[in-house]
Amino acid sequence: FILLPGGSAAVSMAASTNEAYVVTEKGAVVRVGLQGFKALRFRSPIVSVACGLEHSAFLSRAGVVFCVGKDRGTGALGLRDGDSTEVPVPARPVLGRKVAAIAAGPRCTVAIANKEGGSGVVFWGRGEDSRPSVREWGAGHFEAHDPLRSIAAGEGHIAVCSAMGQAYWWGTHDPVRGRDDGEATDPKHVTGPLAGNAVVQVEARRGLTLALTATGQIFAWGRLRGITGVRASRASSVATMARAGVRVVDKGDRSGGHAAPATADIAASMGPVAPTPPTSGVAWVESSLLSASRFI
């Protein structure tokens, strides 16, 4: 049992290899590790946290990203010379930019960063079998007047979705075989059955991407072998319906909901839903498939 500062409720949490972080409704952060509990100090309240293998990233209410942890030459902290730090410091790749969302792969950090002309994606760190780097995909890679809202990172690829429910991915879904239909160097609009469905959240792990729609359906693409409800094994950028137990719950009511009964072991916080199709204010999703999306 963790007693949070001031009796606050937790709104976000994530875990790296050796420690976990909890963000409270008041923007405080508590680190839970082998040495016990410790409150971290930030310049402004924190709204979300994302963790890689040995690093963590925090997004403040002001849109600033802070990183902490061990770099080990990956560049995932966004610091000079691959330094490590036990004290959260601003991430250099997005200094001066207002960040809307963050995610972390095993050895990288990604962010949706807004600037004049629209929102884009900034990457820093190391993907699978690549050198540390900082890369950016600007607003020109995405639909105009449709800001990005959710982001996820696997070991070698990135996925995002927009306010209007469009989903994109790029990188590699099959690093072992490198199939042509499993690679993209720039954002690629997801095709197949996902077309016409408003995506409200994306998740990723090594070689796999998942998309949750406003109606509570989950679609998967990438290396699909062994994924619940999907009979496929090859890497692909084409979305496939993943028939796992999902329960979409109305905001403020964790006891009610609709869709199929869930075999749930995770609750993931989500923002406002896409304006179409109509929905009843989806705020939480519980799914055993989404929990499996965390990288291994």
mmCIF file of C-alpha atoms in Angstrom:
data_model
loop_
_atom_site.group_PDB
_atom_site.id
_atom_site.type_symbol
_atom_site.label_atom_id
_atom_site.label_comp_id
_atom_site.label_asym_id
_atom_site.label_seq_id
_atom_site.Cartn_x
_atom_site.Cartn_y
_atom_site.Cartn_z
ATOM 1 C CA PHE A 1 0.000 0.000 0.000
ATOM 2 C CA ILE A 2 1.442 3.408 -1.010
ATOM 3 C CA LEU A 3 0.389 6.509 0.924
ATOM 4 C CA LEU A 4 0.480 9.381 -1.564
ATOM 5 C CA PRO A 5 1.250 12.978 -0.511
ATOM 6 C CA GLY A 6 -1.736 14.780 0.976
ATOM 7 C CA GLY A 7 -3.968 11.766 0.407
ATOM 8 C CA SER A 8 -4.055 12.515 -3.334
ATOM 9 C CA ALA A 9 -5.358 9.994 -5.867
ATOM 10 C CA ALA A 10 -3.036 8.527 -8.501
ATOM 11 C CA VAL A 11 -3.705 9.549 -12.116
ATOM 12 C CA SER A 12 -0.733 8.008 -13.945
ATOM 13 C CA MET A 13 1.938 5.401 -13.295
ATOM 14 C CA ALA A 14 4.699 3.531 -15.119
ATOM 15 C CA ALA A 15 7.592 1.216 -14.290
ATOM 16 C CA SER A 16 11.139 0.720 -15.523
ATOM 17 C CA THR A 17 13.357 -2.269 -14.733
ATOM 18 C CA ASN A 18 14.063 -1.409 -11.089
ATOM 19 C CA GLU A 19 11.552 1.237 -10.053
ATOM 20 C CA ALA A 20 8.086 2.626 -10.578
ATOM 21 C CA TYR A 21 6.649 6.148 -10.572
ATOM 22 C CA VAL A 22 3.198 7.334 -9.494
ATOM 23 C CA VAL A 23 1.770 10.734 -10.490
ATOM 24 C CA THR A 24 -0.928 12.170 -8.235
ATOM 25 C CA GLU A 25 -3.907 14.347 -9.148
ATOM 26 C CA LYS A 26 -2.060 17.339 -7.668
ATOM 27 C CA GLY A 27 0.931 16.785 -9.948
ATOM 28 C CA ALA A 28 3.296 15.280 -7.370
ATOM 29 C CA VAL A 29 5.516 12.301 -8.245
ATOM 30 C CA VAL A 30 6.454 9.394 -5.970
ATOM 31 C CA ARG A 31 9.244 6.979 -6.893
ATOM 32 C CA VAL A 32 8.914 3.411 -5.627
ATOM 33 C CA GLY A 33 12.118 1.385 -5.761
ATOM 34 C CA LEU A 34 14.447 -0.949 -3.917
ATOM 35 C CA GLN A 35 15.345 1.883 -1.550
ATOM 36 C CA GLY A 36 11.716 2.577 -0.648
ATOM 37 C CA PHE A 37 9.558 5.622 -1.484
ATOM 38 C CA LYS A 38 10.829 9.043 -2.492
ATOM 39 C CA ALA A 39 9.035 12.185 -3.668
ATOM 40 C CA LEU A 40 10.613 13.884 -6.691
ATOM 41 C CA ARG A 41 10.625 17.649 -7.097
ATOM 42 C CA PHE A 42 9.729 19.417 -10.349
ATOM 43 C CA ARG A 43 9.398 23.030 -11.438
ATOM 44 C CA SER A 44 5.706 22.562 -12.279
ATOM 45 C CA PRO A 45 3.015 19.910 -11.649
ATOM 46 C CA ILE A 46 3.427 16.627 -13.582
ATOM 47 C CA VAL A 47 0.550 15.106 -15.558
ATOM 48 C CA SER A 48 2.030 11.871 -16.962
ATOM 49 C CA VAL A 49 5.025 9.526 -16.830
ATOM 50 C CA ALA A 50 6.541 7.005 -19.270
ATOM 51 C CA CYS A 51 9.316 4.496 -18.593
ATOM 52 C CA GLY A 52 11.886 2.620 -20.662
ATOM 53 C CA LEU A 53 14.207 -0.097 -19.412
ATOM 54 C CA GLU A 54 16.389 2.200 -17.313
ATOM 55 C CA HIS A 55 15.049 5.703 -17.904
ATOM 56 C CA SER A 56 11.850 7.619 -17.245
ATOM 57 C CA ALA A 57 10.244 10.716 -18.754
ATOM 58 C CA PHE A 58 7.755 13.097 -17.124
ATOM 59 C CA LEU A 59 5.437 15.622 -18.772
ATOM 60 C CA SER A 60 4.539 18.755 -16.824
ATOM 61 C CA ARG A 61 1.304 20.687 -17.003
ATOM 62 C CA ALA A 62 3.265 23.444 -18.745
ATOM 63 C CA GLY A 63 4.270 21.043 -21.538
ATOM 64 C CA VAL A 64 7.900 20.555 -20.450
ATOM 65 C CA VAL A 65 9.545 17.099 -20.539
ATOM 66 C CA PHE A 66 11.901 15.994 -17.759
ATOM 67 C CA CYS A 67 14.023 12.834 -17.853
ATOM 68 C CA VAL A 68 15.787 10.781 -15.186
ATOM 69 C CA GLY A 69 17.656 7.487 -15.090
ATOM 70 C CA LYS A 70 20.615 5.723 -16.672
ATOM 71 C CA ASP A 71 21.561 6.575 -20.242
ATOM 72 C CA ARG A 72 24.283 3.976 -20.954
ATOM 73 C CA GLY A 73 25.017 5.619 -24.278
ATOM 74 C CA THR A 74 21.467 5.341 -25.643
ATOM 75 C CA GLY A 75 20.653 9.062 -25.667
ATOM 76 C CA ALA A 76 17.226 8.318 -24.174
ATOM 77 C CA LEU A 77 17.551 11.070 -21.553
ATOM 78 C CA GLY A 78 18.231 13.764 -24.117
ATOM 79 C CA LEU A 79 21.331 14.990 -22.268
ATOM 80 C CA ARG A 80 24.783 15.917 -23.523
ATOM 81 C CA ASP A 81 27.402 13.174 -23.864
ATOM 82 C CA GLY A 82 25.037 10.404 -22.795
ATOM 83 C CA ASP A 83 25.051 11.473 -19.135
ATOM 84 C CA SER A 84 22.895 9.742 -16.537
ATOM 85 C CA THR A 85 21.050 11.574 -13.769
ATOM 86 C CA GLU A 86 19.189 10.785 -10.562
ATOM 87 C CA VAL A 87 17.602 14.245 -10.569
ATOM 88 C CA PRO A 88 14.935 15.011 -13.233
ATOM 89 C CA VAL A 89 16.306 17.466 -15.803
ATOM 90 C CA PRO A 90 14.646 19.053 -18.885
ATOM 91 C CA ALA A 91 15.038 17.032 -22.093
ATOM 92 C CA ARG A 92 17.155 19.082 -24.512
ATOM 93 C CA PRO A 93 15.530 17.831 -27.781
ATOM 94 C CA VAL A 94 12.223 19.530 -26.906
ATOM 95 C CA LEU A 95 13.402 22.573 -24.948
ATOM 96 C CA GLY A 96 11.299 25.599 -25.857
ATOM 97 C CA ARG A 97 8.526 23.436 -27.327
ATOM 98 C CA LYS A 98 5.169 22.754 -25.712
ATOM 99 C CA VAL A 99 4.760 18.976 -25.528
ATOM 100 C CA ALA A 100 1.281 17.410 -25.550
ATOM 101 C CA ALA A 101 2.125 13.739 -24.870
ATOM 102 C CA ILE A 102 5.097 11.444 -24.219
ATOM 103 C CA ALA A 103 5.978 7.769 -24.490
ATOM 104 C CA ALA A 104 9.067 5.652 -23.972
ATOM 105 C CA GLY A 105 10.514 2.642 -25.728
ATOM 106 C CA PRO A 106 13.135 0.428 -24.078
ATOM 107 C CA ARG A 107 15.988 2.822 -24.990
ATOM 108 C CA CYS A 108 14.268 5.913 -26.409
ATOM 109 C CA THR A 109 11.807 8.690 -25.655
ATOM 110 C CA VAL A 110 9.217 10.179 -28.011
ATOM 111 C CA ALA A 111 7.013 13.239 -27.706
ATOM 112 C CA ILE A 112 4.197 15.023 -29.503
ATOM 113 C CA ALA A 113 5.520 18.568 -29.739
ATOM 114 C CA ASN A 114 3.423 21.509 -30.890
ATOM 115 C CA LYS A 115 4.708 24.468 -32.838
ATOM 116 C CA GLU A 116 3.448 26.894 -35.445
ATOM 117 C CA GLY A 117 1.864 24.973 -38.307
ATOM 118 C CA GLY A 118 0.664 22.003 -36.257
ATOM 119 C CA SER A 119 1.980 19.156 -34.119
ATOM 120 C CA GLY A 120 4.844 16.814 -34.900
ATOM 121 C CA VAL A 121 6.827 14.001 -33.301
ATOM 122 C CA VAL A 122 10.306 14.231 -31.771
ATOM 123 C CA PHE A 123 12.414 11.101 -31.090
ATOM 124 C CA TRP A 124 15.597 10.868 -29.048
ATOM 125 C CA GLY A 125 17.530 7.778 -28.052
ATOM 126 C CA ARG A 126 18.285 4.503 -29.784
ATOM 127 C CA GLY A 127 15.966 2.169 -31.630
ATOM 128 C CA GLU A 128 16.701 -1.470 -32.290
ATOM 129 C CA ASP A 129 20.165 -1.940 -33.827
ATOM 130 C CA SER A 130 20.622 1.807 -34.394
ATOM 131 C CA ARG A 131 22.910 4.537 -33.066
ATOM 132 C CA PRO A 132 21.715 7.231 -30.636
ATOM 133 C CA SER A 133 20.040 10.059 -32.520
ATOM 134 C CA VAL A 134 17.493 12.862 -32.397
ATOM 135 C CA ARG A 135 14.879 12.901 -35.156
ATOM 136 C CA GLU A 136 11.759 14.894 -35.887
ATOM 137 C CA TRP A 137 8.737 14.401 -38.120
ATOM 138 C CA GLY A 138 6.998 17.741 -38.614
ATOM 139 C CA ALA A 139 3.416 18.776 -39.216
ATOM 140 C CA GLY A 140 3.821 18.136 -42.932
ATOM 141 C CA HIS A 141 3.758 14.384 -42.289
ATOM 142 C CA PHE A 142 0.249 14.509 -40.802
ATOM 143 C CA GLU A 143 -3.169 15.900 -41.709
ATOM 144 C CA ALA A 144 -3.471 19.664 -41.312
ATOM 145 C CA HIS A 145 -5.776 20.995 -38.563
ATOM 146 C CA ASP A 146 -5.849 17.568 -36.878
ATOM 147 C CA PRO A 147 -3.460 17.674 -33.873
ATOM 148 C CA LEU A 148 -1.852 14.488 -32.594
ATOM 149 C CA ARG A 149 -3.137 13.233 -29.248
ATOM 150 C CA SER A 150 -1.673 9.818 -28.310
ATOM 151 C CA ILE A 151 1.786 8.346 -28.917
ATOM 152 C CA ALA A 152 3.500 5.006 -28.279
ATOM 153 C CA ALA A 153 6.967 3.566 -28.916
ATOM 154 C CA GLY A 154 8.102 -0.007 -29.449
ATOM 155 C CA GLU A 155 11.736 -1.009 -29.748
ATOM 156 C CA GLY A 156 12.040 0.034 -33.374
ATOM 157 C CA HIS A 157 8.858 1.888 -34.299
ATOM 158 C CA ILE A 158 6.485 4.709 -33.298
ATOM 159 C CA ALA A 159 2.678 4.962 -33.446
ATOM 160 C CA VAL A 160 0.455 8.006 -33.015
ATOM 161 C CA CYS A 161 -3.200 8.913 -33.389
ATOM 162 C CA SER A 162 -4.829 12.290 -33.972
ATOM 163 C CA ALA A 163 -7.735 14.183 -32.433
ATOM 164 C CA MET A 164 -9.945 13.090 -35.345
ATOM 165 C CA GLY A 165 -9.033 9.442 -34.806
ATOM 166 C CA GLN A 166 -6.465 8.911 -37.594
ATOM 167 C CA ALA A 167 -3.682 6.392 -36.840
ATOM 168 C CA TYR A 168 -0.101 6.421 -38.140
ATOM 169 C CA TRP A 169 2.990 4.272 -37.590
ATOM 170 C CA TRP A 170 6.580 4.151 -38.832
ATOM 171 C CA GLY A 171 9.800 2.276 -38.146
ATOM 172 C CA THR A 172 9.974 -1.502 -38.428
ATOM 173 C CA HIS A 173 7.489 -4.107 -37.284
ATOM 174 C CA ASP A 174 9.720 -7.006 -38.185
ATOM 175 C CA PRO A 175 13.368 -6.269 -37.349
ATOM 176 C CA VAL A 176 14.364 -9.910 -37.793
ATOM 177 C CA ARG A 177 13.143 -10.522 -41.331
ATOM 178 C CA GLY A 178 12.769 -6.896 -42.451
ATOM 179 C CA ARG A 179 9.777 -7.526 -44.708
ATOM 180 C CA ASP A 180 8.849 -4.731 -47.114
ATOM 181 C CA ASP A 181 5.338 -4.512 -45.679
ATOM 182 C CA GLY A 182 6.741 -4.225 -42.153
ATOM 183 C CA GLU A 183 8.926 -1.119 -42.576
ATOM 184 C CA ALA A 184 8.370 2.628 -43.052
ATOM 185 C CA THR A 185 10.865 5.469 -42.618
ATOM 186 C CA ASP A 186 8.170 8.171 -42.390
ATOM 187 C CA PRO A 187 4.679 8.239 -40.837
ATOM 188 C CA LYS A 188 2.392 5.840 -42.677
ATOM 189 C CA HIS A 189 -1.393 5.992 -42.509
ATOM 190 C CA VAL A 190 -2.752 2.704 -41.180
ATOM 191 C CA THR A 191 -4.819 0.806 -43.743
ATOM 192 C CA GLY A 192 -7.202 -2.136 -43.644
ATOM 193 C CA PRO A 193 -10.209 -2.638 -41.354
ATOM 194 C CA LEU A 194 -9.161 0.267 -39.120
ATOM 195 C CA ALA A 195 -10.245 2.747 -41.818
ATOM 196 C CA GLY A 196 -13.381 4.602 -40.750
ATOM 197 C CA ASN A 197 -12.822 3.881 -37.049
ATOM 198 C CA ALA A 198 -11.879 6.731 -34.700
ATOM 199 C CA VAL A 199 -8.744 5.760 -32.735
ATOM 200 C CA VAL A 200 -8.475 7.206 -29.220
ATOM 201 C CA GLN A 201 -5.340 5.463 -27.933
ATOM 202 C CA VAL A 202 -2.304 3.626 -29.308
ATOM 203 C CA GLU A 203 0.066 1.232 -27.533
ATOM 204 C CA ALA A 204 3.201 -0.543 -28.731
ATOM 205 C CA ARG A 205 5.756 -3.183 -27.893
ATOM 206 C CA ARG A 206 8.546 -4.803 -29.897
ATOM 207 C CA GLY A 207 7.199 -5.399 -33.400
ATOM 208 C CA LEU A 208 3.543 -4.817 -32.481
ATOM 209 C CA THR A 209 1.098 -1.897 -32.465
ATOM 210 C CA LEU A 210 -2.385 -1.770 -30.934
ATOM 211 C CA ALA A 211 -5.135 0.794 -31.483
ATOM 212 C CA LEU A 212 -8.198 1.306 -29.307
ATOM 213 C CA THR A 213 -11.232 2.847 -31.014
ATOM 214 C CA ALA A 214 -13.942 5.055 -29.528
ATOM 215 C CA THR A 215 -16.364 2.121 -29.723
ATOM 216 C CA GLY A 216 -14.127 -0.136 -27.600
ATOM 217 C CA GLN A 217 -12.602 -2.283 -30.363
ATOM 218 C CA ILE A 218 -8.912 -3.159 -30.495
ATOM 219 C CA PHE A 219 -7.000 -3.492 -33.772
ATOM 220 C CA ALA A 220 -3.474 -4.892 -34.073
ATOM 221 C CA TRP A 221 -0.761 -4.818 -36.740
ATOM 222 C CA GLY A 222 2.882 -5.840 -36.949
ATOM 223 C CA ARG A 223 4.238 -9.168 -35.707
ATOM 224 C CA LEU A 224 0.940 -10.793 -34.789
ATOM 225 C CA ARG A 225 1.965 -14.339 -33.896
ATOM 226 C CA GLY A 226 0.697 -15.323 -30.460
ATOM 227 C CA ILE A 227 -1.565 -12.299 -29.989
ATOM 228 C CA THR A 228 -4.960 -13.149 -28.499
ATOM 229 C CA GLY A 229 -7.712 -13.303 -31.101
ATOM 230 C CA VAL A 230 -5.437 -12.788 -34.118
ATOM 231 C CA ARG A 231 -4.642 -15.624 -36.525
ATOM 232 C CA ALA A 232 -1.617 -14.262 -38.361
ATOM 233 C CA SER A 233 2.156 -14.459 -38.116
ATOM 234 C CA ARG A 234 3.692 -12.133 -40.695
ATOM 235 C CA ALA A 235 4.612 -8.496 -40.202
ATOM 236 C CA SER A 236 2.235 -6.034 -41.825
ATOM 237 C CA SER A 237 1.087 -2.428 -41.708
ATOM 238 C CA VAL A 238 -2.505 -3.532 -42.283
ATOM 239 C CA ALA A 239 -4.661 -3.454 -39.163
ATOM 240 C CA THR A 240 -6.385 -6.656 -38.061
ATOM 241 C CA MET A 241 -9.255 -6.886 -35.602
ATOM 242 C CA ALA A 242 -8.055 -8.344 -32.291
ATOM 243 C CA ARG A 243 -10.954 -9.969 -30.490
ATOM 244 C CA ALA A 244 -9.887 -9.659 -26.869
ATOM 245 C CA GLY A 245 -12.120 -8.921 -23.900
ATOM 246 C CA VAL A 246 -12.517 -5.141 -23.643
ATOM 247 C CA ARG A 247 -14.598 -3.019 -21.337
ATOM 248 C CA VAL A 248 -14.978 0.702 -22.027
ATOM 249 C CA VAL A 249 -16.100 2.631 -18.968
ATOM 250 C CA ASP A 250 -17.703 6.061 -18.789
ATOM 251 C CA LYS A 251 -15.645 8.833 -17.212
ATOM 252 C CA GLY A 252 -16.227 9.109 -13.495
ATOM 253 C CA ASP A 253 -17.905 5.697 -13.319
ATOM 254 C CA ARG A 254 -15.445 2.813 -13.053
ATOM 255 C CA SER A 255 -18.257 0.402 -12.217
ATOM 256 C CA GLY A 256 -20.394 0.738 -15.323
ATOM 257 C CA GLY A 257 -19.708 0.466 -19.051
ATOM 258 C CA HIS A 258 -20.484 -1.383 -22.208
ATOM 259 C CA ALA A 259 -18.966 -3.795 -24.756
ATOM 260 C CA ALA A 260 -17.781 -7.332 -24.031
ATOM 261 C CA PRO A 261 -16.815 -8.521 -20.525
ATOM 262 C CA ALA A 262 -13.143 -7.926 -19.838
ATOM 263 C CA THR A 263 -10.363 -10.188 -18.640
ATOM 264 C CA ALA A 264 -8.685 -7.070 -17.286
ATOM 265 C CA ASP A 265 -5.386 -6.573 -15.527
ATOM 266 C CA ILE A 266 -4.563 -2.988 -16.454
ATOM 267 C CA ALA A 267 -6.308 0.369 -16.446
ATOM 268 C CA ALA A 268 -4.879 2.994 -18.784
ATOM 269 C CA SER A 269 -5.773 6.669 -18.493
ATOM 270 C CA MET A 270 -7.016 8.337 -21.657
ATOM 271 C CA GLY A 271 -7.828 11.877 -22.715
ATOM 272 C CA PRO A 272 -10.954 13.264 -24.423
ATOM 273 C CA VAL A 273 -12.321 11.025 -27.148
ATOM 274 C CA ALA A 274 -12.337 11.845 -30.840
ATOM 275 C CA PRO A 275 -15.447 13.807 -31.897
ATOM 276 C CA THR A 276 -16.603 11.017 -34.230
ATOM 277 C CA PRO A 277 -18.147 8.503 -33.932
ATOM 278 C CA PRO A 278 -20.377 9.597 -31.016
ATOM 279 C CA THR A 279 -19.505 8.092 -27.672
ATOM 280 C CA SER A 280 -20.336 8.606 -24.012
ATOM 281 C CA GLY A 281 -17.063 10.151 -22.861
ATOM 282 C CA VAL A 282 -14.673 7.212 -22.861
ATOM 283 C CA ALA A 283 -12.046 7.785 -20.183
ATOM 284 C CA TRP A 284 -10.761 4.348 -19.198
ATOM 285 C CA VAL A 285 -10.122 1.038 -20.916
ATOM 286 C CA GLU A 286 -9.404 -2.294 -19.312
ATOM 287 C CA SER A 287 -7.978 -5.099 -21.432
ATOM 288 C CA SER A 288 -5.631 -8.051 -21.081
ATOM 289 C CA LEU A 289 -4.486 -7.394 -24.645
ATOM 290 C CA LEU A 290 -3.442 -3.810 -23.895
ATOM 291 C CA SER A 291 -1.406 -5.010 -20.923
ATOM 292 C CA ALA A 292 0.421 -7.378 -23.272
ATOM 293 C CA SER A 293 1.344 -4.427 -25.457
ATOM 294 C CA ARG A 294 3.965 -3.270 -22.975
ATOM 295 C CA PHE A 295 7.368 -4.002 -24.443
ATOM 296 C CA ILE A 296 9.284 -7.100 -23.377
#
